CSV table of C-alpha atoms and ligand atoms in Angstrom, one decimal:
chain,number,residue,atom,x,y,z
K,27,MET,CA,0.0,0.0,0.0
K,28,GLN,CA,2.8,2.3,1.0
K,29,LYS,CA,4.7,1.4,-2.1
K,30,ARG,CA,1.7,2.2,-4.4
K,31,PHE,CA,1.2,5.5,-2.6
K,32,LEU,CA,4.8,6.5,-3.2
K,33,CYS,CA,4.6,5.5,-6.8
K,34,LEU,CA,1.5,7.7,-7.3
K,35,VAL,CA,3.2,10.7,-5.7
K,36,SER,CA,6.2,10.3,-8.0
K,37,VAL,CA,4.0,10.2,-11.1
K,38,ILE,CA,2.2,13.3,-10.0
K,39,LEU,CA,5.5,15.1,-9.3
K,40,ILE,CA,6.9,14.1,-12.7
K,41,LEU,CA,3.8,15.2,-14.5
K,42,ALA,CA,3.7,18.5,-12.7
K,43,PHE,CA,7.4,19.1,-13.5
K,44,SER,CA,7.1,18.3,-17.1
K,45,LEU,CA,3.9,20.4,-17.5
K,46,SER,CA,5.6,23.4,-15.9
K,47,ALA,CA,8.5,23.0,-18.4
K,48,PHE,CA,6.0,23.7,-21.2
K,49,ALA,CA,4.0,26.4,-19.5
K,50,PRO,CA,4.5,29.9,-20.8
K,51,ALA,CA,7.1,31.9,-18.8
K,52,ALA,CA,5.6,34.2,-16.2
K,53,PRO,CA,5.8,37.8,-17.6
K,54,ALA,CA,9.0,39.5,-16.4
K,55,VAL,CA,8.3,42.0,-13.7
K,56,GLN,CA,8.4,45.4,-15.5
K,57,LYS,CA,11.0,47.7,-14.0
K,58,LYS,CA,9.5,51.0,-12.8
K,59,GLN,CA,10.5,54.0,-14.9
K,60,VAL,CA,10.2,57.7,-15.3
K,61,GLU,CA,10.4,59.4,-18.7
K,62,VAL,CA,11.7,63.0,-18.3
K,63,PHE,CA,11.3,65.5,-21.1
K,64,SER,CA,13.6,68.5,-21.5
K,65,TRP,CA,15.7,70.3,-24.1
K,66,TRP,CA,19.0,69.8,-22.4
K,67,VAL,CA,21.0,67.9,-25.0
K,68,GLY,CA,23.6,70.3,-26.5
K,69,PRO,CA,27.0,71.4,-25.1
K,70,GLY,CA,26.6,73.3,-21.9
K,71,GLU,CA,23.1,71.9,-21.4
K,72,ALA,CA,23.5,68.1,-21.0
K,73,ASP,CA,26.1,68.1,-18.3
K,74,GLY,CA,23.8,69.5,-15.5
K,75,LEU,CA,21.0,67.1,-16.4
K,76,ALA,CA,23.5,64.1,-16.3
K,77,ALA,CA,24.7,65.2,-12.9
K,78,MET,CA,21.1,65.3,-11.5
K,79,VAL,CA,20.3,61.9,-13.1
K,80,LYS,CA,23.3,60.5,-11.3
K,81,VAL,CA,21.8,61.6,-8.0
K,82,PHE,CA,18.5,60.1,-9.1
K,83,ASN,CA,20.0,56.7,-10.0
K,84,ALA,CA,21.8,56.5,-6.7
K,85,LYS,CA,18.7,57.2,-4.7
K,86,TYR,CA,16.2,55.2,-6.8
K,87,PRO,CA,18.1,52.2,-8.3
K,88,ASP,CA,14.8,50.4,-8.9
K,89,ILE,CA,13.5,53.1,-11.2
K,90,THR,CA,14.8,53.5,-14.8
K,91,PHE,CA,15.4,57.1,-15.8
K,92,VAL,CA,14.4,57.5,-19.5
K,93,ASN,CA,15.9,60.6,-21.0
K,94,ALA,CA,13.4,62.0,-23.5
K,95,ALA,CA,15.2,65.3,-24.2
K,96,VAL,CA,14.7,66.9,-27.6
K,97,ALA,CA,17.6,69.1,-28.9
K,98,GLY,CA,17.2,72.8,-29.5
K,99,GLY,CA,18.0,75.8,-27.3
K,100,ALA,CA,15.2,77.5,-25.4
K,101,GLY,CA,13.1,74.5,-26.1
K,102,THR,CA,12.0,75.7,-29.6
K,103,ASN,CA,11.7,72.2,-30.9
K,104,ALA,CA,11.0,70.4,-27.7
K,105,LYS,CA,7.9,72.5,-26.9
K,106,ALA,CA,6.4,71.7,-30.3
K,107,VAL,CA,7.0,67.9,-29.8
K,108,LEU,CA,5.5,68.2,-26.3
K,109,GLN,CA,2.4,69.8,-27.6
K,110,THR,CA,1.9,67.0,-30.1
K,111,ARG,CA,2.4,64.4,-27.4
K,112,LEU,CA,0.0,66.1,-25.0
K,113,ALA,CA,-2.6,66.3,-27.7
K,114,ALA,CA,-2.2,62.6,-28.4
K,115,ASN,CA,-2.6,61.8,-24.7
K,116,ASP,CA,1.0,60.6,-24.5
K,117,ALA,CA,2.4,62.9,-21.8
K,118,PRO,CA,5.9,62.2,-20.6
K,119,ASP,CA,6.1,61.4,-16.8
K,120,SER,CA,7.6,64.9,-16.2
K,121,TRP,CA,8.6,67.8,-18.4
K,122,GLN,CA,10.6,71.0,-18.3
K,123,ALA,CA,8.5,74.1,-17.9
K,124,HIS,CA,9.5,77.7,-17.2
K,125,ALA,CA,8.2,79.3,-14.0
K,126,GLY,CA,5.7,82.0,-14.8
K,127,GLN,CA,3.2,82.3,-17.6
K,128,GLU,CA,4.6,79.4,-19.6
K,129,THR,CA,3.4,77.1,-16.7
K,130,ILE,CA,0.4,79.0,-15.4
K,131,ALA,CA,-1.3,80.3,-18.5
K,132,ASN,CA,-0.5,77.2,-20.4
K,133,TYR,CA,-0.2,73.8,-18.7
K,134,VAL,CA,-2.1,74.8,-15.6
K,135,ALA,CA,-4.8,76.6,-17.5
K,136,ALA,CA,-5.2,73.6,-19.8
K,137,ASN,CA,-5.4,71.2,-16.8
K,138,GLN,CA,-2.5,69.3,-18.1
K,139,VAL,CA,-0.6,69.3,-14.8
K,140,ALA,CA,-1.6,68.4,-11.2
K,141,PRO,CA,-1.0,70.4,-8.0
K,142,LEU,CA,2.1,69.5,-5.9
K,143,ASP,CA,0.9,70.4,-2.4
K,144,ASP,CA,1.9,67.0,-1.0
K,145,LEU,CA,5.3,67.0,-2.5
K,146,PHE,CA,6.0,70.5,-1.3
K,147,LYS,CA,5.0,69.4,2.2
K,148,THR,CA,7.1,66.3,2.2
K,149,THR,CA,10.2,68.0,0.7
K,150,GLY,CA,9.7,71.2,2.8
K,151,LEU,CA,10.2,73.1,-0.5
K,152,ASN,CA,7.9,75.9,0.6
K,153,ASP,CA,10.3,77.0,3.3
K,154,VAL,CA,13.4,77.1,1.0
K,155,LEU,CA,12.1,78.7,-2.1
K,156,PRO,CA,12.4,82.5,-2.6
K,157,LYS,CA,9.1,84.2,-2.0
K,158,THR,CA,9.3,85.9,-5.4
K,159,LEU,CA,9.3,82.5,-7.1
K,160,LEU,CA,6.3,80.8,-5.4
K,161,PRO,CA,3.6,83.0,-7.1
K,162,LEU,CA,5.1,82.2,-10.5
K,163,ILE,CA,4.5,78.5,-10.1
K,164,SER,CA,1.3,78.6,-8.2
K,165,LYS,CA,-2.4,79.1,-8.9
K,166,ASP,CA,-5.1,79.7,-6.2
K,167,GLY,CA,-2.4,78.9,-3.6
K,168,HIS,CA,-1.4,75.5,-5.0
K,169,PRO,CA,2.1,74.9,-6.4
K,170,TYR,CA,2.3,73.3,-9.9
K,171,SER,CA,5.9,72.8,-10.6
K,172,VAL,CA,9.3,72.2,-8.9
K,173,PRO,CA,11.8,74.9,-9.8
K,174,VAL,CA,15.4,73.6,-10.1
K,175,ASN,CA,17.3,76.8,-10.8
K,176,ILE,CA,17.5,80.5,-11.3
K,177,HIS,CA,19.1,81.5,-14.6
K,178,ARG,CA,20.0,85.1,-15.6
K,179,SER,CA,19.1,86.3,-19.1
K,180,ASN,CA,20.9,89.7,-19.2
K,181,VAL,CA,24.5,88.6,-19.4
K,182,LEU,CA,27.0,90.2,-21.7
K,183,TRP,CA,29.7,87.7,-22.5
K,184,PHE,CA,32.9,89.2,-24.0
K,185,ASN,CA,36.4,88.5,-25.2
K,186,PRO,CA,38.8,90.8,-23.3
K,187,LYS,CA,41.5,90.3,-26.0
K,188,VAL,CA,39.2,91.4,-28.8
K,189,LEU,CA,38.3,94.6,-26.9
K,190,LYS,CA,42.0,95.3,-26.1
K,191,ASP,CA,43.1,94.8,-29.7
K,192,ALA,CA,40.4,97.1,-31.0
K,193,GLY,CA,41.4,99.8,-28.6
K,194,VAL,CA,38.2,99.7,-26.5
K,195,THR,CA,39.0,101.3,-23.2
K,196,ALA,CA,35.5,101.2,-21.8
K,197,ASN,CA,35.1,98.5,-19.1
K,198,PRO,CA,31.9,96.5,-19.8
K,199,LYS,CA,31.5,95.8,-16.1
K,200,THR,CA,31.0,99.5,-15.3
K,201,ASP,CA,30.9,101.7,-18.4
K,202,PHE,CA,28.0,100.5,-20.5
K,203,LYS,CA,25.4,102.6,-18.7
K,204,THR,CA,23.4,103.1,-21.9
K,205,TRP,CA,23.2,101.4,-25.3
K,206,ASP,CA,24.9,104.4,-26.8
K,207,ASP,CA,28.0,103.7,-24.6
K,208,PHE,CA,27.9,100.1,-26.1
K,209,PHE,CA,27.5,101.3,-29.7
K,210,ALA,CA,30.6,103.5,-29.3
K,211,ALA,CA,32.6,100.4,-28.4
K,212,CYS,CA,31.0,98.6,-31.3
K,213,ASP,CA,32.2,101.2,-33.8
K,214,LYS,CA,35.8,100.5,-32.7
K,215,ILE,CA,35.4,96.8,-32.9
K,216,LYS,CA,33.8,97.1,-36.4
K,217,ALA,CA,36.7,99.3,-37.5
K,218,ALA,CA,39.1,96.5,-36.3
K,219,GLY,CA,37.3,94.1,-38.7
K,220,LYS,CA,35.4,92.0,-36.1
K,221,THR,CA,31.8,91.3,-35.4
K,222,CYS,CA,30.7,93.4,-32.4
K,223,LEU,CA,27.7,91.4,-31.2
K,224,SER,CA,27.3,87.8,-32.2
K,225,MET,CA,23.8,86.3,-32.5
K,226,GLY,CA,22.6,82.8,-33.2
K,227,ALA,CA,19.4,81.0,-34.2
K,228,PRO,CA,16.2,83.0,-34.5
K,229,TRP,CA,15.0,82.6,-30.9
K,230,THR,CA,18.2,84.4,-29.7
K,231,ALA,CA,16.9,87.6,-31.4
K,232,ILE,CA,14.1,87.7,-28.9
K,233,HIS,CA,16.6,87.0,-26.1
K,234,LEU,CA,18.6,90.0,-27.3
K,235,PHE,CA,15.4,92.1,-27.8
K,236,GLU,CA,14.2,91.7,-24.2
K,237,ASN,CA,17.6,92.8,-22.8
K,238,VAL,CA,17.9,95.8,-25.2
K,239,MET,CA,14.4,96.9,-24.1
K,240,ILE,CA,15.1,96.5,-20.4
K,241,GLY,CA,18.4,98.3,-20.8
K,242,THR,CA,16.6,101.2,-22.6
K,243,ILE,CA,13.4,101.7,-20.6
K,244,GLY,CA,14.5,100.3,-17.2
K,245,PRO,CA,13.0,97.6,-15.1
K,246,ASP,CA,9.8,99.4,-13.9
K,247,LYS,CA,8.7,100.3,-17.4
K,248,TRP,CA,9.6,96.7,-18.5
K,249,ASN,CA,7.3,95.3,-15.8
K,250,GLY,CA,4.7,97.8,-16.9
K,251,LEU,CA,4.5,96.2,-20.3
K,252,TRP,CA,3.4,93.0,-18.7
K,253,SER,CA,1.0,94.2,-16.0
K,254,ASN,CA,-2.7,93.8,-16.5
K,255,PRO,CA,-3.6,96.3,-17.8
K,256,PRO,CA,-0.2,97.5,-19.0
K,257,THR,CA,1.1,100.7,-17.3
K,258,THR,CA,3.7,101.1,-20.1
K,259,ASP,CA,2.2,102.0,-23.4
K,260,TRP,CA,3.3,99.5,-26.1
K,261,ALA,CA,2.6,102.2,-28.7
K,262,GLY,CA,4.4,104.9,-26.8
K,263,ALA,CA,7.8,106.7,-26.9
K,264,ASP,CA,9.7,104.3,-24.6
K,265,VAL,CA,9.0,101.2,-26.6
K,266,LYS,CA,9.9,103.3,-29.8
K,267,LYS,CA,13.3,104.1,-28.3
K,268,GLY,CA,13.8,100.4,-27.3
K,269,ILE,CA,13.0,99.3,-30.8
K,270,ALA,CA,15.4,101.9,-32.3
K,271,ASN,CA,18.2,100.6,-30.0
K,272,PHE,CA,17.4,97.1,-31.0
K,273,ALA,CA,17.5,97.9,-34.7
K,274,LYS,CA,20.9,99.5,-34.2
K,275,ALA,CA,22.2,96.5,-32.1
K,276,LEU,CA,21.1,94.2,-35.0
K,277,SER,CA,23.2,96.3,-37.4
K,278,TYR,CA,26.3,95.2,-35.4
K,279,THR,CA,25.5,91.4,-35.5
K,280,ASN,CA,26.9,88.7,-37.8
K,281,PRO,CA,24.9,88.6,-41.1
K,282,ASP,CA,24.7,84.7,-40.9
K,283,ALA,CA,23.0,84.7,-37.5
K,284,SER,CA,19.8,83.1,-38.5
K,285,THR,CA,21.6,80.2,-40.2
K,286,LEU,CA,23.5,79.3,-37.1
K,287,SER,CA,22.3,76.0,-35.6
K,288,ASP,CA,21.7,77.4,-32.1
K,289,TRP,CA,23.1,79.7,-29.4
K,290,GLN,CA,26.4,77.8,-28.9
K,291,PRO,CA,28.0,78.9,-32.3
K,292,ALA,CA,27.3,82.5,-31.4
K,293,SER,CA,28.9,82.0,-27.9
K,294,LYS,CA,31.9,80.4,-29.6
K,295,MET,CA,32.4,83.3,-32.0
K,296,VAL,CA,33.3,85.3,-28.9
K,297,SER,CA,35.7,82.7,-27.4
K,298,ASP,CA,37.3,82.1,-30.8
K,299,GLY,CA,38.0,85.8,-31.1
K,300,ASP,CA,35.7,86.4,-34.1
K,301,ALA,CA,33.3,88.6,-32.1
K,302,ALA,CA,33.6,90.8,-29.1
K,303,PHE,CA,30.3,90.3,-27.4
K,304,ASN,CA,27.3,88.0,-27.1
K,305,ILE,CA,24.2,88.5,-25.0
K,306,MET,CA,23.0,85.1,-23.7
K,307,GLY,CA,21.7,83.5,-20.6
K,308,ASP,CA,24.2,82.0,-18.1
K,309,TRP,CA,23.8,78.5,-19.5
K,310,ALA,CA,26.7,79.9,-21.7
K,311,TYR,CA,28.9,79.7,-18.6
K,312,GLY,CA,28.5,75.9,-18.6
K,313,TYR,CA,29.4,75.8,-22.2
K,314,TYR,CA,32.5,78.0,-21.8
K,315,ALA,CA,33.8,76.5,-18.6
K,316,ASN,CA,32.7,72.9,-18.3
K,317,PRO,CA,35.3,70.2,-19.2
K,318,ALA,CA,35.5,68.8,-22.7
K,319,PRO,CA,33.9,67.2,-24.6
K,320,ASN,CA,30.6,69.0,-23.7
K,321,GLY,CA,32.2,72.2,-22.5
K,322,LEU,CA,35.1,74.3,-24.0
K,323,ALA,CA,37.1,74.2,-20.7
K,324,LEU,CA,38.0,77.9,-21.1
K,325,LYS,CA,39.7,80.1,-18.5
K,326,PRO,CA,37.4,82.8,-17.0
K,327,HIS,CA,38.6,86.4,-17.4
K,328,GLU,CA,41.2,85.4,-20.0
K,329,GLN,CA,39.4,83.5,-22.7
K,330,PHE,CA,36.0,84.8,-21.9
K,331,ASP,CA,34.5,87.3,-19.4
K,332,TRP,CA,31.1,88.7,-18.3
K,333,ALA,CA,29.2,91.8,-17.4
K,334,VAL,CA,25.5,92.5,-17.4
K,335,SER,CA,24.0,93.7,-20.7
K,336,PRO,CA,24.2,97.5,-21.4
K,337,GLY,CA,21.9,99.7,-19.2
K,338,THR,CA,21.1,96.9,-16.8
K,339,TYR,CA,23.5,97.4,-13.9
K,340,GLY,CA,21.6,96.5,-10.7
K,341,VAL,CA,18.9,94.6,-12.7
K,342,PHE,CA,18.5,90.8,-12.8
K,343,ASN,CA,16.5,89.5,-15.7
K,344,PHE,CA,15.5,86.1,-14.5
K,345,LEU,CA,14.0,82.8,-15.5
K,346,ALA,CA,13.6,79.5,-13.8
K,347,ASP,CA,13.4,75.9,-15.1
K,348,SER,CA,11.0,73.7,-13.4
K,349,PHE,CA,9.4,70.2,-13.7
K,350,VAL,CA,5.8,69.2,-13.5
K,351,LEU,CA,3.5,66.3,-12.6
K,352,PRO,CA,1.1,65.4,-15.5
K,353,ALA,CA,-2.6,65.5,-14.6
K,354,LYS,CA,-2.9,61.9,-15.8
K,355,ALA,CA,0.3,60.5,-14.4
K,356,LYS,CA,1.2,57.1,-16.0
K,357,ASN,CA,4.1,56.4,-13.6
K,358,ALA,CA,3.2,58.4,-10.6
K,359,GLU,CA,5.8,56.7,-8.4
K,360,GLY,CA,8.6,57.5,-10.9
K,361,THR,CA,7.4,61.1,-11.3
K,362,ASN,CA,7.3,61.6,-7.6
K,363,ALA,CA,10.8,60.2,-7.3
K,364,TRP,CA,12.2,62.5,-10.0
K,365,LEU,CA,10.5,65.6,-8.6
K,366,THR,CA,11.8,64.8,-5.1
K,367,VAL,CA,15.4,64.7,-6.5
K,368,ALA,CA,14.7,67.9,-8.5
K,369,ALA,CA,13.5,69.6,-5.3
K,370,SER,CA,16.4,68.4,-3.2
K,371,LYS,CA,19.5,70.2,-2.0
K,372,GLU,CA,21.6,67.4,-3.3
K,373,GLY,CA,20.0,67.3,-6.7
K,374,GLN,CA,20.2,71.1,-7.2
K,375,GLU,CA,23.8,71.2,-5.9
K,376,ALA,CA,24.7,68.6,-8.5
K,377,PHE,CA,22.8,70.2,-11.4
K,378,ASN,CA,23.4,73.9,-11.1
K,379,PRO,CA,27.2,74.3,-11.0
K,380,LEU,CA,27.4,72.6,-14.4
K,381,LYS,CA,24.3,74.4,-15.8
K,382,GLY,CA,25.6,77.9,-15.1
K,383,SER,CA,22.6,78.6,-12.9
K,384,ILE,CA,22.2,79.0,-9.2
K,385,CYS,CA,19.8,76.9,-7.1
K,386,ALA,CA,16.2,77.8,-6.9
K,387,ARG,CA,16.6,76.7,-3.2
K,388,THR,CA,18.0,79.4,-1.0
K,389,ASP,CA,20.1,76.9,1.1
K,390,CYS,CA,22.6,75.5,-1.4
K,391,ASP,CA,26.3,75.4,-0.4
K,392,MET,CA,27.8,78.2,-2.6
K,393,SER,CA,31.3,76.8,-2.1
K,394,LYS,CA,30.4,74.2,-4.7
K,395,PHE,CA,29.8,77.0,-7.3
K,396,SER,CA,32.0,79.0,-9.7
K,397,GLU,CA,33.1,82.6,-9.1
K,398,TYR,CA,30.5,83.5,-11.8
K,399,SER,CA,27.7,81.9,-9.9
K,400,LYS,CA,28.8,83.4,-6.6
K,401,ASP,CA,28.5,86.8,-8.2
K,402,THR,CA,25.1,85.9,-9.6
K,403,ALA,CA,23.8,84.7,-6.3
K,404,LYS,CA,24.7,88.0,-4.7
K,405,ASP,CA,23.0,89.9,-7.5
K,406,TRP,CA,19.9,87.7,-7.3
K,407,SER,CA,19.4,88.7,-3.7
K,408,SER,CA,20.2,92.4,-4.1
K,409,ASN,CA,19.2,93.5,-7.6
K,410,THR,CA,15.9,94.6,-9.0
K,411,VAL,CA,14.4,91.4,-10.4
K,412,VAL,CA,12.4,91.3,-13.7
K,413,GLY,CA,11.1,88.4,-15.8
K,414,SER,CA,12.2,87.1,-19.2
K,415,LEU,CA,10.0,87.2,-22.2
K,416,GLN,CA,11.8,84.5,-24.3
K,417,HIS,CA,12.0,82.1,-21.4
K,418,GLY,CA,8.4,82.0,-20.3
K,419,VAL,CA,8.1,84.3,-17.3
K,420,VAL,CA,6.1,87.3,-18.4
K,421,ALA,CA,4.0,86.4,-21.4
K,422,ALA,CA,1.5,83.6,-22.1
K,423,PRO,CA,2.9,81.3,-24.9
K,424,ALA,CA,0.2,82.5,-27.4
K,425,TRP,CA,1.3,86.1,-26.9
K,426,ALA,CA,5.0,85.2,-27.1
K,427,THR,CA,4.4,83.4,-30.3
K,428,LYS,CA,2.8,86.6,-31.8
K,429,ILE,CA,5.8,88.5,-30.7
K,430,GLY,CA,8.0,85.9,-32.4
K,431,THR,CA,6.1,86.3,-35.7
K,432,ALA,CA,6.5,90.1,-35.6
K,433,MET,CA,10.2,89.6,-34.8
K,434,GLY,CA,10.7,87.4,-37.9
K,435,LEU,CA,9.1,90.0,-40.1
K,436,PHE,CA,11.2,92.8,-38.6
K,437,GLN,CA,14.4,90.9,-39.0
K,438,ALA,CA,13.6,90.3,-42.7
K,439,SER,CA,12.9,94.1,-43.1
K,440,LYS,CA,15.3,97.0,-43.8
K,441,LEU,CA,15.1,97.8,-40.1
K,442,ASP,CA,14.5,101.4,-41.0
K,443,ASP,CA,12.0,103.9,-39.4
K,444,ALA,CA,9.1,102.5,-41.4
K,445,ALA,CA,9.9,98.9,-40.4
K,446,GLN,CA,10.4,100.0,-36.8
K,447,ALA,CA,7.0,101.6,-36.8
K,448,ASP,CA,5.4,98.4,-38.2
K,449,PHE,CA,7.2,96.3,-35.6
K,450,GLN,CA,5.9,98.5,-32.8
K,451,LYS,CA,2.3,98.3,-34.2
K,452,ALA,CA,2.6,94.5,-34.4
K,453,LEU,CA,3.8,94.4,-30.7
K,454,ALA,CA,0.9,96.6,-29.6
K,455,ASP,CA,-1.5,94.4,-31.5
K,456,ALA,CA,0.0,91.3,-29.9
K,457,CYS,CA,-0.8,92.7,-26.5
K,458,LYS,CA,-4.3,93.5,-27.6
K,459,SER,CA,-4.8,89.9,-28.8
K,460,ASP,CA,-3.7,88.6,-25.4
K,461,GLY,CA,-6.5,90.7,-23.9
K,462,THR,CA,-4.3,92.6,-21.5
K,463,CYS,CA,-4.3,95.7,-23.7
K,464,LYS,CA,-7.6,97.4,-24.6
K,465,LYS,CA,-8.7,97.1,-28.2
U,519,GAL,C1,16.2,78.2,-21.6
U,519,GAL,C2,16.3,77.3,-20.4
U,519,GAL,C3,17.7,77.1,-20.1
U,519,GAL,C4,18.6,76.8,-21.2
U,519,GAL,C5,18.3,77.7,-22.4
U,519,GAL,C6,19.1,77.4,-23.7
U,519,GAL,O1,14.9,78.4,-22.0
U,519,GAL,O2,15.6,77.8,-19.4
U,519,GAL,O3,17.8,76.1,-19.1
U,519,GAL,O4,18.4,75.4,-21.6
U,519,GAL,O5,17.0,77.7,-22.7
U,519,GAL,O6,18.7,76.2,-24.3
């Protein structure tokens, strides 16, 4: 009896074993992931992201970071790709968004992102973000994005040797109080056969424009252009003067600007000694100073130097990169992990020294930063702060697009008085179409 029983058990076991050998394999447990969308691909852009991803990978080894970055400075290509993905209900797990109107009048207004009250509580972010920044990422008291940095738009990069060789004695750090002061230096540089002001791909014209305008009309009147209703008249004499200065600044730029692939070639014209100046945000610092192959590994003050753009001493034209949580999060755990790293002191201290920006948090250890960033941090806490147009702070995207169209037409024009008047009218109309200016 015992023998028969043992025999039966063996048969059952053999059967079970051979059946399991033919059974389909159990599906492999899918690794958790987070797909993060940005435009940090190019030289001077990718290094910071890679450093923050390193922090992420160490903290969340069980979550795969998927880099969905799309190349193109200022996100010109990335934003178009993102819109297509959002329309197709295929949102990345988190995406780069500028603090200000780009986030509030766009992703928040369209209900594409979810509030982050819980994350702000768990990370304590509320207590370490500058009070100026919170309203730019919040609606009805709820925060909607995690700012990772503060960038400065109004930086005048220059090549000290080109200035010296051209006999420019004015010091950009103190002597360009007006655009006319700058143009006087440009005349000398032009006479020496060099480009005075390098410019890159089309979006960099708007970057230049905002800084010429601020340097001409001052921070209060610049803010007045964006208040609702505007207290600075888009059709008035101040804007007219700003446009005239801008037209003159364009006359000193390289004729092939619009054919350059992005902002980096224009920055490189300065460090190569082909141009004296370039006005670009401080992501250019990362490009100039970071080690090769992504950076040019140049020596500050010798191979490149910096001041603020003409007429903006004491003014900080700012923008901030931030990351959002999609309203319909596919991988909520992954997004939460990414945003936690983006919010953290460690994440920001890894990212910003390579990105050329300073932390959005107020408690970062500045000994980890360059001399350039230390200067910037001082200015950020003491200057008059205004918001960038090109980088999403002051204008809703639809309004900014109208300004971009007007800019394209203006650049293709003769830049003369008639073209300047047309440009000013187009700008005034753009404000009306946004609804902040009366018809
Ligand atoms: C800005 C962005 C910066 C930098 C720059 C150039 O819009 O905020 O982080 O990437 O574009 O691409």
